[in-house]
Coordinates of C-alpha atoms in Angstrom, one line a residue:
X1 CA 0.1 0.0 0.1
X2 CA 1.5 3.4 -1.0
X3 CA 1.6 5.7 2.0
X4 CA -0.4 8.7 2.2
X5 CA 1.5 12.2 2.8
X6 CA -1.2 14.6 3.6
X7 CA 1.1 17.3 5.4
X8 CA 4.1 18.0 3.4
X9 CA 2.2 20.8 1.6
X10 CA 1.6 22.8 4.9
X11 CA 4.5 21.5 6.9
X12 CA 5.4 24.8 8.2
X13 CA 1.8 25.5 9.5
X14 CA 1.9 22.0 11.1
X15 CA 5.0 22.7 12.8
X16 CA 3.8 26.1 14.4
X17 CA 0.2 25.1 15.3
X18 CA -0.2 21.3 16.1
X19 CA -0.4 20.4 19.7
X20 CA 2.0 18.6 21.9
X21 CA 1.0 16.0 24.7
X22 CA 0.8 16.3 28.3
X23 CA 3.5 15.3 30.4
X24 CA 1.2 12.8 32.2
X25 CA 0.9 10.7 28.9
X26 CA 4.5 10.3 28.9
X27 CA 4.8 9.2 32.5
X28 CA 2.0 6.7 32.1
X29 CA 3.8 5.1 29.1
X30 CA 7.3 5.1 30.8
X31 CA 5.8 3.3 33.8
X32 CA 5.7 0.2 31.7
X33 CA 9.0 0.2 30.0
X34 CA 11.9 -1.8 31.2
X35 CA 14.6 0.0 29.9
X36 CA 15.0 3.6 28.3
X37 CA 17.9 3.1 26.2
X38 CA 16.3 3.4 22.6
X39 CA 13.0 4.5 21.4
X40 CA 11.7 4.9 17.9
X41 CA 9.1 7.5 17.1
X42 CA 7.1 6.5 14.0
X43 CA 5.6 9.2 11.8
X44 CA 7.3 11.8 13.9
X45 CA 6.1 14.8 11.7
X46 CA 7.9 17.8 13.2
X47 CA 9.5 15.7 16.1
X48 CA 7.0 16.6 18.7
X49 CA 7.1 13.3 20.4
X50 CA 10.7 12.6 19.7
X51 CA 11.7 16.1 21.5
X52 CA 9.8 14.7 24.6
X53 CA 11.4 11.3 24.4
X54 CA 14.9 12.5 24.0
X55 CA 15.2 13.8 27.7
X56 CA 14.2 10.2 28.7
X57 CA 16.1 7.9 26.4
X58 CA 19.6 7.6 25.4
X59 CA 18.9 7.5 21.7
X60 CA 15.6 8.2 19.7
X61 CA 15.3 7.3 16.1
X62 CA 12.5 9.2 14.4
X63 CA 11.1 8.5 11.0
X64 CA 8.5 9.9 8.7
X65 CA 7.8 9.7 5.1
X66 CA 7.8 13.5 4.7
X67 CA 11.3 15.2 3.8
X68 CA 9.6 18.7 4.4
X69 CA 8.4 17.8 7.8
X70 CA 11.6 16.4 8.9
X71 CA 13.4 19.4 7.8
X72 CA 11.4 21.5 10.2
X73 CA 11.6 19.0 13.0
X74 CA 13.2 19.6 16.6
X75 CA 16.9 19.1 16.3
X76 CA 18.6 17.6 19.4
X77 CA 22.1 15.6 19.5
X78 CA 20.5 12.2 20.4
X79 CA 17.6 12.2 17.9
X80 CA 18.1 10.6 14.6
X81 CA 15.7 11.6 11.8
X82 CA 15.4 9.7 8.5
X83 CA 12.9 9.2 5.8
X84 CA 11.1 5.7 6.2
X85 CA 7.7 4.0 5.8
X86 CA 6.1 2.8 9.0
X87 CA 5.7 -0.7 7.8
X88 CA 9.3 -1.2 6.4
X89 CA 12.2 0.4 8.2
X90 CA 16.1 0.1 8.1
X91 CA 16.3 -0.9 11.7
X92 CA 17.9 -3.9 13.0
X93 CA 16.2 -6.7 14.7
X94 CA 15.4 -6.3 18.5
X95 CA 16.5 -2.6 18.7
X96 CA 14.0 -0.8 20.7
X97 CA 12.7 -0.5 24.1
X98 CA 9.6 1.8 23.3
X99 CA 7.9 2.4 20.0
X100 CA 5.5 5.3 19.7
X101 CA 3.1 6.7 17.0
X102 CA 1.0 9.6 17.7
X103 CA -2.0 10.9 15.8
X104 CA -0.8 8.8 12.7
X105 CA -1.5 5.1 13.0
X106 CA -4.9 5.4 10.9
X107 CA -2.9 6.3 8.0
X108 CA -0.7 3.0 8.0
X109 CA -1.2 -0.5 6.9
X110 CA -1.8 -1.4 10.5
X111 CA -1.1 -5.2 10.3
X112 CA 2.3 -4.5 8.4
X113 CA 3.1 -1.9 10.9
X114 CA 2.6 -4.2 13.8
X115 CA 4.7 -6.8 12.1
X116 CA 7.4 -4.5 11.8
X117 CA 7.1 -3.4 15.4
X118 CA 7.4 -7.0 16.4
X119 CA 10.7 -7.4 14.4
X120 CA 12.5 -4.3 15.6
X121 CA 11.5 -4.5 19.3
X122 CA 13.4 -6.0 22.1
X123 CA 11.7 -8.7 24.1
X124 CA 9.1 -7.1 26.4
X125 CA 9.4 -3.7 24.9
X126 CA 6.5 -1.3 24.9
X127 CA 4.2 0.0 21.9
X128 CA 2.4 3.0 22.5
X129 CA -0.1 4.3 20.0
X130 CA -2.3 7.4 20.6
X131 CA -4.4 10.3 18.9
X132 CA -6.8 13.1 19.8
X133 CA -10.4 13.8 19.0
X134 CA -12.3 16.8 17.9
X135 CA -11.1 19.7 20.2
X136 CA -13.6 21.0 22.6
X137 CA -14.2 24.8 22.9
X138 CA -17.2 24.8 25.4
X139 CA -20.9 25.8 25.6
X140 CA -22.0 27.9 22.6
X141 CA -19.0 27.0 20.5
X142 CA -19.0 23.1 20.3
X143 CA -22.3 22.9 18.1
X144 CA -20.9 25.4 15.5
X145 CA -17.5 23.7 15.4
X146 CA -19.2 20.2 15.0
X147 CA -21.3 21.4 12.2
X148 CA -18.0 22.7 10.4
X149 CA -16.4 19.4 11.0
X150 CA -19.1 17.1 9.9
X151 CA -20.9 19.2 7.2
X152 CA -18.7 21.9 5.9
X153 CA -15.5 19.9 5.6
X154 CA -16.7 16.5 6.5
X155 CA -16.9 15.4 2.8
X156 CA -13.3 16.1 2.6
X157 CA -11.8 13.9 5.2
X158 CA -10.0 10.6 4.2
X159 CA -12.0 7.5 5.1
X160 CA -9.3 6.9 7.8
X161 CA -10.7 9.7 10.1
X162 CA -13.3 7.4 11.1
X163 CA -10.5 5.7 13.3
X164 CA -10.0 8.6 15.2
X165 CA -13.5 9.3 15.8
X166 CA -13.9 5.9 17.4
X167 CA -10.5 6.1 19.3
X168 CA -8.8 3.3 17.5
X169 CA -11.3 1.0 18.8
X170 CA -11.8 -0.9 15.5
X171 CA -8.0 -1.1 14.6
X172 CA -6.2 -4.2 15.7
X173 CA -3.7 -4.1 18.7
X174 CA -2.3 -7.7 19.0
X175 CA 0.0 -7.1 22.0
X176 CA 0.1 -8.3 25.7
X177 CA -0.8 -6.6 28.9
X178 CA -2.9 -3.9 27.0
X179 CA -3.8 -0.8 28.7
X180 CA -5.9 2.3 27.7
X181 CA -6.0 5.6 29.1
X182 CA -7.4 9.1 28.3
X183 CA -5.8 12.3 28.8
X184 CA -6.5 16.0 28.2
X185 CA -4.3 18.6 26.5
X186 CA -5.3 22.0 27.6
X187 CA -4.5 25.0 25.7
X188 CA -5.2 28.9 26.1
X189 CA -5.6 30.2 22.6
X190 CA -6.6 33.4 20.7
X191 CA -9.2 32.9 18.0
X192 CA -6.4 33.5 15.5
X193 CA -4.3 30.7 16.9
X194 CA -7.2 28.3 16.8
X195 CA -8.1 29.2 13.3
X196 CA -4.6 28.5 12.1
X197 CA -4.7 25.0 14.0
X198 CA -7.9 24.2 11.8
X199 CA -5.9 25.2 8.8
X200 CA -3.7 22.1 9.5
X201 CA -6.5 19.6 9.3
X202 CA -6.1 17.5 6.2
X203 CA -9.8 17.9 5.2
X204 CA -9.3 21.8 5.3
X205 CA -6.3 21.5 3.0
X206 CA -8.3 19.2 0.6
X207 CA -11.3 21.7 0.7
X208 CA -9.0 24.5 -0.2
X209 CA -7.4 22.5 -2.9
X210 CA -10.5 21.6 -4.4
X211 CA -12.4 24.8 -4.1
X212 CA -9.8 27.5 -4.0
X213 CA -11.2 29.1 -0.8
X214 CA -10.4 28.8 2.8
X215 CA -13.6 27.4 4.8
X216 CA -12.0 28.6 8.0
X217 CA -12.6 32.3 7.1
X218 CA -16.2 31.9 7.4
X219 CA -16.1 29.9 10.7
X220 CA -13.9 32.5 12.1
X221 CA -16.5 35.3 11.5
X222 CA -19.2 33.1 12.9
X223 CA -17.1 32.5 16.1
X224 CA -15.8 35.9 16.6
X225 CA -18.7 37.5 18.4
X226 CA -18.7 34.6 20.9
X227 CA -14.9 34.5 21.2
X228 CA -14.0 38.1 21.5
X229 CA -10.5 39.5 21.2
X230 CA -9.0 37.7 24.1
X231 CA -7.9 34.1 24.7
X232 CA -10.0 31.1 26.0
X233 CA -9.4 27.8 27.3
X234 CA -9.7 24.7 25.1
X235 CA -9.4 21.1 25.5
X236 CA -8.1 18.3 23.2
X237 CA -9.3 14.8 24.4
X238 CA -6.4 12.3 24.0
X239 CA -6.8 8.7 23.8
X240 CA -4.0 6.2 24.4
X241 CA -3.3 2.4 24.0
X242 CA -0.2 0.8 25.4
X243 CA 0.9 -2.9 25.0
X244 CA 4.0 -5.2 25.4
X245 CA 5.9 -7.1 22.8
X246 CA 6.4 -10.5 24.1

């Protein structure tokens, strides 16, 4: 299966406006690891997760199919970036103590990726897969955003978006000692910051490509009287599943 690259064309926006993840998520994942020598962050994008792992592991390998994304990624001495598909990597057998994939599993051939995870994992290594659903703005906002998500740009989502909507419940996870957890990434953003985040959505980029207009502009006009000129607190619901490779 040819890998899908939905983010190279707006990698700069992605690097500026996509969220990172709460410390509690990493603490939870690391509570299962037996060793913290080597980690692989698959589909690293701009290196958000790799940058968080680098202070916890001796060496972090980070891969992505997008050269543009990797050029903009966080640079630290013990992160090594390279272009690679998720399903077939250059790594040696039994290399990693931890493998992570954030907000990207739904783009993969999942069974092939899990086979590669088994090959490159040390015995007892941990695999952690997570993502986040539709941002929550609060009363008076969420109905407007849901209409935008489902109706205005809904037809422009790839079919894989359904896996985010059901928190990967329908994707296989054939590992031992499976644990699931939920977290909340909290941000305080201006309306402009929020709208630029929406412009990183693959459905929004596809809408712009096909219609030669930005649907976020109209949504911003609808939200502005409610949002005002200041910042407001918003929440991203994060779902996680962790397993052990035996």
